Coordinates of C-alpha atoms in Angstrom, one line a residue:
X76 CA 25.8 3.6 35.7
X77 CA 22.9 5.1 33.6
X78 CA 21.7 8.5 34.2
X79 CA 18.6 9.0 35.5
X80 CA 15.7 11.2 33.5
X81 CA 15.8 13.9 35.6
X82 CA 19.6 14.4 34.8
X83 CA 19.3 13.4 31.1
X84 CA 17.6 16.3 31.2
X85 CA 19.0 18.4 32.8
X86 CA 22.0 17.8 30.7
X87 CA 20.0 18.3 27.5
X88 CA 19.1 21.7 28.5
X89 CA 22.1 22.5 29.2
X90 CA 23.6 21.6 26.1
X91 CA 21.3 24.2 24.0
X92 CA 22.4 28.1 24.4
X93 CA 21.3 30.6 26.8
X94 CA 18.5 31.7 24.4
X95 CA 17.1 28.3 23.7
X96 CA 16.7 27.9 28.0
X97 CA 15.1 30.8 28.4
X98 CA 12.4 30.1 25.8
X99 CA 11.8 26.6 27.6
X100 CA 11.3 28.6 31.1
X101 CA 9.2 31.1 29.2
X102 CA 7.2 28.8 28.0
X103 CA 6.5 26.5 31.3
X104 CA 5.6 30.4 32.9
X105 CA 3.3 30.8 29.7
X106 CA 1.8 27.8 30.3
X107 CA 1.3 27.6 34.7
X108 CA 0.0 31.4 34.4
X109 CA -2.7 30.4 31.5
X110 CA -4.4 26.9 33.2
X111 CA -3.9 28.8 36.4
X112 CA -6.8 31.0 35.3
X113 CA -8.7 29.8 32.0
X114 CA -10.0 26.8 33.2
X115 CA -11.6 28.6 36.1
X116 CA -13.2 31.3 34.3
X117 CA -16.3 30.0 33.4
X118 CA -17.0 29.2 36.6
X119 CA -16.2 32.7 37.7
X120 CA -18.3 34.3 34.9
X121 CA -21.1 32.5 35.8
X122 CA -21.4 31.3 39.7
X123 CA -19.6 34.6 40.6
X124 CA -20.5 37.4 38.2
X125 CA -24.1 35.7 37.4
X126 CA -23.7 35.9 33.8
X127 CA -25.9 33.8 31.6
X128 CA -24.6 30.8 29.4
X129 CA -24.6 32.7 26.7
X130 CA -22.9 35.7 27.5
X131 CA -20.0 33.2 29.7
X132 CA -20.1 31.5 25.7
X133 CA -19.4 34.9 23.8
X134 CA -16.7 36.0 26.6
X135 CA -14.8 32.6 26.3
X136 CA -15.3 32.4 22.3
X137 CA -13.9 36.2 21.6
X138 CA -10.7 34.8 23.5
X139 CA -10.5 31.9 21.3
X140 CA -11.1 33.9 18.2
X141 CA -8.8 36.3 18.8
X142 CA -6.2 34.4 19.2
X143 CA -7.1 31.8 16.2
X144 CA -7.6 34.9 14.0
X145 CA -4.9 36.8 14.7
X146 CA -2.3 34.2 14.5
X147 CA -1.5 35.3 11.0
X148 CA -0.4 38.9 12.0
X149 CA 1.8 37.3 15.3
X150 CA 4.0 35.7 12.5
X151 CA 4.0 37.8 10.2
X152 CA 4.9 40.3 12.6
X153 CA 7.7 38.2 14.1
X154 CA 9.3 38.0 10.2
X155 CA 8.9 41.7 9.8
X156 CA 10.0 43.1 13.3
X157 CA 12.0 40.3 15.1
X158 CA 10.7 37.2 17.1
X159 CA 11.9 38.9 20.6
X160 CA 9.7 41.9 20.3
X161 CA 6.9 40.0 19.3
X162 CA 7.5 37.8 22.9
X163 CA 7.8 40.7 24.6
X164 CA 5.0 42.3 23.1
X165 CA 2.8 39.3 23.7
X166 CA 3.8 38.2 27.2
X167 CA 3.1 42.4 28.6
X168 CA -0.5 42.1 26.4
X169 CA -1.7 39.1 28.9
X170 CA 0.1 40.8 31.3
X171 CA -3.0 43.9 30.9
X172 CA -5.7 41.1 29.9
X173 CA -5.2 38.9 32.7
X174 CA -5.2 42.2 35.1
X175 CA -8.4 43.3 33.3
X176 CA -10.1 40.0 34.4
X177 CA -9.0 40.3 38.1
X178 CA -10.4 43.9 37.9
X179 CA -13.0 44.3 35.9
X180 CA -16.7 42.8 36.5
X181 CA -18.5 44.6 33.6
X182 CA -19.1 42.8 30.4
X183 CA -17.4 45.3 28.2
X184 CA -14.0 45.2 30.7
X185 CA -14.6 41.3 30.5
X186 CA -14.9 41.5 26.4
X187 CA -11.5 43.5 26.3
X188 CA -9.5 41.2 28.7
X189 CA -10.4 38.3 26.3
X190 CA -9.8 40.3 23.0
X191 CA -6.4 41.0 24.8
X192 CA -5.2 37.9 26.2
X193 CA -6.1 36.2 22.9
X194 CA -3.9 38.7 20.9
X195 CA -1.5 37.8 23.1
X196 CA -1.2 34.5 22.5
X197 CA -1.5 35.1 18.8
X198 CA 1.7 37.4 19.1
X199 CA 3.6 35.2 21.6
X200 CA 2.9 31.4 20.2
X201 CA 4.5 31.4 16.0
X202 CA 6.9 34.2 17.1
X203 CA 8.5 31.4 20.2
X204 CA 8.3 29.0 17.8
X205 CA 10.3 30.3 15.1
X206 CA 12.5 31.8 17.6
X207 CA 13.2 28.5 19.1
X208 CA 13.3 26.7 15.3
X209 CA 16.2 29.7 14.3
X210 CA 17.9 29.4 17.8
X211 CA 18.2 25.6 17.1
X212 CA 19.5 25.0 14.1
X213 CA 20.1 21.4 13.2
X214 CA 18.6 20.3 16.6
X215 CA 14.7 21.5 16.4
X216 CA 13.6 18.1 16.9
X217 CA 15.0 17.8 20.3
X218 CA 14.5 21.6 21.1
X219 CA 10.7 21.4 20.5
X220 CA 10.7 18.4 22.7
X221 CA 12.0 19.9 25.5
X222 CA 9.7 22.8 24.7
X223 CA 6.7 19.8 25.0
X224 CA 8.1 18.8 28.5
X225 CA 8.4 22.4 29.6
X226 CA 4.7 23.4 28.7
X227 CA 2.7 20.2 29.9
X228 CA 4.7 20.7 33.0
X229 CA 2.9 24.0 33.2
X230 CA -0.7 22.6 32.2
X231 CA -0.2 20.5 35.4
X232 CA 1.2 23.1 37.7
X233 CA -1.3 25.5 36.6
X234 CA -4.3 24.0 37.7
X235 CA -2.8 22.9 40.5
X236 CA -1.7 26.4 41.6
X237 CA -5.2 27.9 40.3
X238 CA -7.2 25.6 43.0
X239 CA -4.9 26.2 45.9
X240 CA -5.7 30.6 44.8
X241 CA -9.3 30.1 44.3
X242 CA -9.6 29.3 47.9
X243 CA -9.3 33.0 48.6
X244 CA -10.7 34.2 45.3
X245 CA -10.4 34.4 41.6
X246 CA -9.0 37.7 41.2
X247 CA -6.2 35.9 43.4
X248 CA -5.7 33.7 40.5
X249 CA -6.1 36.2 38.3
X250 CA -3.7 39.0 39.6
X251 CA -1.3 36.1 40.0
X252 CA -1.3 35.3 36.6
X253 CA -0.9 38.8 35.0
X254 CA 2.0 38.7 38.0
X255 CA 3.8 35.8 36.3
X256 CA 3.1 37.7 32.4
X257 CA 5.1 40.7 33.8
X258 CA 7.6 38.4 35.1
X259 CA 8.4 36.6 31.8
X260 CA 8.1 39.9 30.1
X261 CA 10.6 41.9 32.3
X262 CA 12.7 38.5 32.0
X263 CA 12.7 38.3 27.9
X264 CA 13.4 41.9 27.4
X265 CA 16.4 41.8 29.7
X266 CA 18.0 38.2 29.0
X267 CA 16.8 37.0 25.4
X268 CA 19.2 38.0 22.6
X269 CA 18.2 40.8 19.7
X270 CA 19.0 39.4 16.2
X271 CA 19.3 41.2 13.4
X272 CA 15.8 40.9 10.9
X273 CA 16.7 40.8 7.1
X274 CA 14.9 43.7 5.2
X275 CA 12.2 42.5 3.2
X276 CA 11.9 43.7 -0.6
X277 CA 8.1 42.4 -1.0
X278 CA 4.7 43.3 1.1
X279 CA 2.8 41.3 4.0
X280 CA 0.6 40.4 1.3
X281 CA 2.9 39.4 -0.9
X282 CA 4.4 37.1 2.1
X283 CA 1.4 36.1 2.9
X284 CA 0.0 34.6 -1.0
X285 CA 3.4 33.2 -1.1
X286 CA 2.5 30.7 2.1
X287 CA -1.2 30.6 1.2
X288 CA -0.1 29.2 -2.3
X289 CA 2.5 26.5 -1.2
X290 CA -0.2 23.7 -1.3
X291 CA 1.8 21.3 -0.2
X292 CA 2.1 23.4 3.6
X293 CA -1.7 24.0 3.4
X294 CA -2.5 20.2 2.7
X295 CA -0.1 19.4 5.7
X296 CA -1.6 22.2 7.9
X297 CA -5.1 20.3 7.5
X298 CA -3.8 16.6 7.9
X299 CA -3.1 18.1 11.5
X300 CA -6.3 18.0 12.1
X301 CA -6.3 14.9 13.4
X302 CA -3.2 16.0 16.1
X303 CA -5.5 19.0 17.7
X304 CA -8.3 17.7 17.7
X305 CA -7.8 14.9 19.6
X306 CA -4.8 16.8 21.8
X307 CA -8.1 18.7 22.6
X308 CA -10.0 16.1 24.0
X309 CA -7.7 15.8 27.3
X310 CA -9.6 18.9 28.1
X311 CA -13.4 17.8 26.9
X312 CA -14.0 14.1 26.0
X313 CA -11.5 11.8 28.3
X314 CA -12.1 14.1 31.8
X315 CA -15.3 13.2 31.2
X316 CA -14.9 9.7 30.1
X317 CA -12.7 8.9 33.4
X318 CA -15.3 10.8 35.7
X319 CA -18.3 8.9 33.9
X320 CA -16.3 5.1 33.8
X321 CA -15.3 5.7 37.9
X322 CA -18.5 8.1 39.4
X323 CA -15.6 10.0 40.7
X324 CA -15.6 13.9 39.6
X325 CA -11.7 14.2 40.8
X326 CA -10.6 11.3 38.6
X327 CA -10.3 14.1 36.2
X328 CA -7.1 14.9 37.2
X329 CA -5.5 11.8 36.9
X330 CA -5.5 12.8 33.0
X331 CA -3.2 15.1 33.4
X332 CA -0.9 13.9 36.0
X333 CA -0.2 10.7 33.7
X334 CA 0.5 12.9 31.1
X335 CA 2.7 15.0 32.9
X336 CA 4.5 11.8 34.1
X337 CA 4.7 10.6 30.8
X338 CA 5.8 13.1 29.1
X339 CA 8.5 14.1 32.1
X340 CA 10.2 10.2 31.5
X341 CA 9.5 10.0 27.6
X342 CA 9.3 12.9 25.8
X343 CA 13.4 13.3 25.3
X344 CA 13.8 9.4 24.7
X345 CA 11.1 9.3 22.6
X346 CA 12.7 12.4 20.4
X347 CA 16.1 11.1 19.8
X348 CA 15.7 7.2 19.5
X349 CA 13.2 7.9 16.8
X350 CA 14.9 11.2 14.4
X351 CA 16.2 8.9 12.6
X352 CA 12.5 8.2 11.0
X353 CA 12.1 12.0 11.1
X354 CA 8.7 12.4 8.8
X355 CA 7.8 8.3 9.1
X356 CA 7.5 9.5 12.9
X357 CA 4.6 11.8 12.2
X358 CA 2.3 9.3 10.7
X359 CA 3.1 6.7 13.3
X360 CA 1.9 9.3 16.8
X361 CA -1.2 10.4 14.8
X362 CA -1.6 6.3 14.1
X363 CA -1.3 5.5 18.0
X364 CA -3.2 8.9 18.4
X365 CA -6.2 7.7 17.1
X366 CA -5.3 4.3 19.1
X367 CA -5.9 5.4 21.8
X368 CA -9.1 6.0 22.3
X369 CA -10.1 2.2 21.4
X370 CA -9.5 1.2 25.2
X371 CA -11.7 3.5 27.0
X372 CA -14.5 2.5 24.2
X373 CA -14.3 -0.6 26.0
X374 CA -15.7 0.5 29.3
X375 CA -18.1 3.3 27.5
X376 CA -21.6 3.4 28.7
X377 CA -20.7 0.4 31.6
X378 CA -21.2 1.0 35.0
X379 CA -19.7 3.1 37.1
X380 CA -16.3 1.3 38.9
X381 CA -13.1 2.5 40.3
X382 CA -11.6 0.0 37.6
X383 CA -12.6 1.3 35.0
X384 CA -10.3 4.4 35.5
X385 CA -7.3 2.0 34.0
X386 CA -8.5 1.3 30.1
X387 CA -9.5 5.4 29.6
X388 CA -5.8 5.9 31.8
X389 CA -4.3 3.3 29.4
X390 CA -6.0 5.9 26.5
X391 CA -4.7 9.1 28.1
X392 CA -1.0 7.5 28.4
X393 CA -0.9 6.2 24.4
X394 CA -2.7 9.6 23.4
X395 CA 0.6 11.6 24.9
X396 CA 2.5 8.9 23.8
X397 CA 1.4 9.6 20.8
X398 CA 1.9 13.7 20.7
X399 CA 5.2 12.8 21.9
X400 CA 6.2 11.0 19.0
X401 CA 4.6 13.2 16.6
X402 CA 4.5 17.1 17.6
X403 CA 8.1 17.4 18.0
X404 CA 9.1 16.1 14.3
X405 CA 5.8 18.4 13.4
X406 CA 7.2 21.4 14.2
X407 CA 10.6 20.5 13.1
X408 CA 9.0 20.0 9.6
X409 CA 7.5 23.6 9.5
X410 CA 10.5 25.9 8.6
X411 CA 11.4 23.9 5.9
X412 CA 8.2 24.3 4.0
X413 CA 9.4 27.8 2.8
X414 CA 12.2 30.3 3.0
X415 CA 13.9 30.8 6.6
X416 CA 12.8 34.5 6.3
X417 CA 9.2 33.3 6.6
X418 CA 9.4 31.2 9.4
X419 CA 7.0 32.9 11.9
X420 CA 4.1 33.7 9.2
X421 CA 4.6 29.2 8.6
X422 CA 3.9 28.9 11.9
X423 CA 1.2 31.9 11.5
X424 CA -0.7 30.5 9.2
X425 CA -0.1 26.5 10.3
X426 CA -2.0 27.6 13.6
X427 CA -4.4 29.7 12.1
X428 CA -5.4 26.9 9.2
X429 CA -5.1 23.6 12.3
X430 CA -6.6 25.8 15.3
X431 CA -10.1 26.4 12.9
X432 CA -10.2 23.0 11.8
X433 CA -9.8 21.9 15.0
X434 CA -12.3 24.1 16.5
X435 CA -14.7 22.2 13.8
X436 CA -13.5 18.9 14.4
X437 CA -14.0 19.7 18.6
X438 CA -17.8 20.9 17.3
X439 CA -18.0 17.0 15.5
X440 CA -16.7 15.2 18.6
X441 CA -19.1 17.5 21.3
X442 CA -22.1 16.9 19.1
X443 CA -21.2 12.6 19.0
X444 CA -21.0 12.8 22.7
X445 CA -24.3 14.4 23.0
X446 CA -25.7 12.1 20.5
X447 CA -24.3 8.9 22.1
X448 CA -26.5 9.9 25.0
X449 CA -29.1 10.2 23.0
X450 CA -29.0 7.4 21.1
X451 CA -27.6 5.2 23.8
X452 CA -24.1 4.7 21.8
X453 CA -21.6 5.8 24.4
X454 CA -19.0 4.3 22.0
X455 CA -19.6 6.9 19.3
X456 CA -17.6 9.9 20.4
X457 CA -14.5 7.3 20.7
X458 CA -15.0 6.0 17.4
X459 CA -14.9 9.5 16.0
X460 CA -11.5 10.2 18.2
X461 CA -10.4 7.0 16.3
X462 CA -11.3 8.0 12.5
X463 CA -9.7 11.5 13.5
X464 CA -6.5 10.2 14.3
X465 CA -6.5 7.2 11.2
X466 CA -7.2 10.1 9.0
X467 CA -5.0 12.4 9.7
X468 CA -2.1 9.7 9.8
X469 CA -3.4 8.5 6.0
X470 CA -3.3 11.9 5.1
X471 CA 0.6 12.9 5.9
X472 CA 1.5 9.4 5.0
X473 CA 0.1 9.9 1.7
X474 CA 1.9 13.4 1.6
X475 CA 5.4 11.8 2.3
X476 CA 4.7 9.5 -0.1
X477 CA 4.3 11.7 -3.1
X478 CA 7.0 13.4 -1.7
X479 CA 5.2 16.7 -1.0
X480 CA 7.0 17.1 2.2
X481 CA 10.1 18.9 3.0
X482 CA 13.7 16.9 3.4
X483 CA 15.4 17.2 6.3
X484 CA 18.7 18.8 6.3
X485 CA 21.7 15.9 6.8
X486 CA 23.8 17.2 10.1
X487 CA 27.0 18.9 9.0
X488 CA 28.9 15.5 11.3
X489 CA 27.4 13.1 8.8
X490 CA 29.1 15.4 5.6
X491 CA 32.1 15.2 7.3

């Protein structure tokens, strides 16, 4: 009898070591106590706190740029000083910043809660993620899988929990979320492992040319492109393709609970029946990435029915399909771009170099949605979504190809 998902699982997690588990648990805490506030803050800013556009704009985009400029020192940081201290370090910062928006109503309080949860996230994110790639070894694929599962889990749950709070207020949802921060930090500096750091003869600088120079890391790191940009548009372009396609504002939320589905049933098969393909993987979810926006193209600009939910649902489902087939072989590919003792300033400077580009490619894809209205071309935003993701997959397949990418190690079984 076969097992079911659930205890595939299950059994998968428990096959990785203590460490390895508790990043995975981190990580679904990280990710229920962020959508359990940021997607409501806005709202909060502006209905609640009667701050302009423009100042809600500057609040939201000092978060963002904080955390997409800073992402450089979280890994170098986590090289220099150890990944765990960085975690820590991180997880007690948006511990303060998330406390700061629950109690703080002036814009200069408001300014400093997004400075600080943004650091946070720029100490927390490369330092997990070479943590978990170390803690893996010959298994990253299938670790940073599970790490996929774990956090979409948490982008559901979040929201979810966020609503149910905000029916008492939003320094509920706040408090609550700095509440789960000091959790997660009390529960890495008791239970996650301290490993040694090698000393480093050269400088941060030094490190840092060293990454900056590898060209064939920084032509990968803006091939990805394609893969955030579009991941993005679960929170911009397809809520608001569903909701305009049905007339229904809650349809948003289907998005994510057929990603979360999804990703619950297919992320693990997904991982191991294709590792074989390793870096063939990559191009092929950017490919179906940019795929799937063709279906809800179709129903663009039609009128409103309850139907037309299923071709953008159809899009949503290949789009994770998509990131699941991709992302996990993505950042399995990342360590080996350099030496191990630069694994966190990779991932620094990987995020850093795709979260910018992104951020530009999100400003490409707004402006083709406000332009479709214009122009009465609904179809255009989708059509960009599509180039995206062809281009990006052209891009890393042409990398393979000239065999600028790194080889994956052969398992020591194989050898044997």
């Amino acid at each position: 009898m076969r097992q079911k998902t659930p205890q595939k699982t299950l059994h998968e997690i428990r096959g990785f070591s203590p460490a390895i588990r508790l990043l995975l648990v981190n990580q679904f805490g990280v990710s229920t106590g962020f959508y359990l506030l940021i997607p409501y803050l806005a709202t909060h800013l502006g209905e609640n706190l009667g701050m302009s556009a423009a100042v809600v704009g500057i609040v939201l985009g000092v978060r963002n740029l904080s955390q997409q400029g800073l992402f450089l020192i979280g890994g170098s940081a986590a090289d220099r000083l150890g990944a765990r201290g960085v975690i820590i370090a991180g997880c007690a910062v948006r511990t303060v910043g998330f406390a700061l928006f629950a109690l703080g109503d002036g814009l200069a309080v408001l300014l400093a809660a997004s400075v600080l949860s943004g650091l946070a996230g720029a100490l927390f994110n490369p330092a997990v993620r070479a943590c978990l790639a170390q803690e893996a070894g010959e298994r990253k694929a299938e670790a940073f899988a599970l790490f996929n599962v774990f956090a979409t889990t948490g982008a559901l749950v979040g929201p979810l929990l966020g609503s149910v709070l905000l029916l008492v207020d939003f320094r509920a949802s706040a408090l609550t979320a700095a509440a789960i921060f000091a959790l997660l930090t009390v529960a890495q500096a008791l239970m996650l492992p301290a490993r040694a750091v090698p000393p480093s003869s050269g400088t941060v600088l030094a490190d840092w040319r060293e990454v900056v120079g590898n060209r064939a890391f920084l032509a990968f790191s803006l091939a990805m492109v394609g893969m955030f940009t579009l991941e993005n548009q679960l929170y911009l372009l397809l809520p608001d393709g569903v909701r305009r396609a049905t007339g229904w504002d809650g349809a948003a939320g289907l998005v994510f609970l057929v990603g979360t589905l999804a990703n619950l049933a297919l992320q693990l098969r997904l991982t191991r029946a294709l590792k074989a393909y390793g870096r063939r993987a990559i191009g092929a979810g950017l490919t179906l990435m940019g795929l799937a926006f063709l279906p809800p193209m179709l129903v663009s600009g039609a009128s409103p029915r309850v139907w037309h939910a299923v071709p953008v649902l159809v899009g949503v489902l290949l789009l994770y399909v998509g990131v699941m087939v991709a992302q996990p072989f993505v950042m399995e590919l990342i360590p080996g771009f350099g030496r191990p003792e630069l694994t966190g300033t990779y991932f620094g400077i990987f995020y850093m170099v795709s979260g910018v580009a992104a951020a530009v490619g999100n400003t490409v894809v707004g402006w083709t949605m406000d332009a479709g209205g214009r122009w009465d071309t609904a179809w255009l935003p989708w059509a960009c979504c599509l180039g995206f993701g062809l281009a990006s997959a052209g891009g890393v397949t042409w990398l393979r190809r000239l065999g600028a990418l790194p080889v994956r190690p052969v398992p020591v079984e194989a050898t044997a």
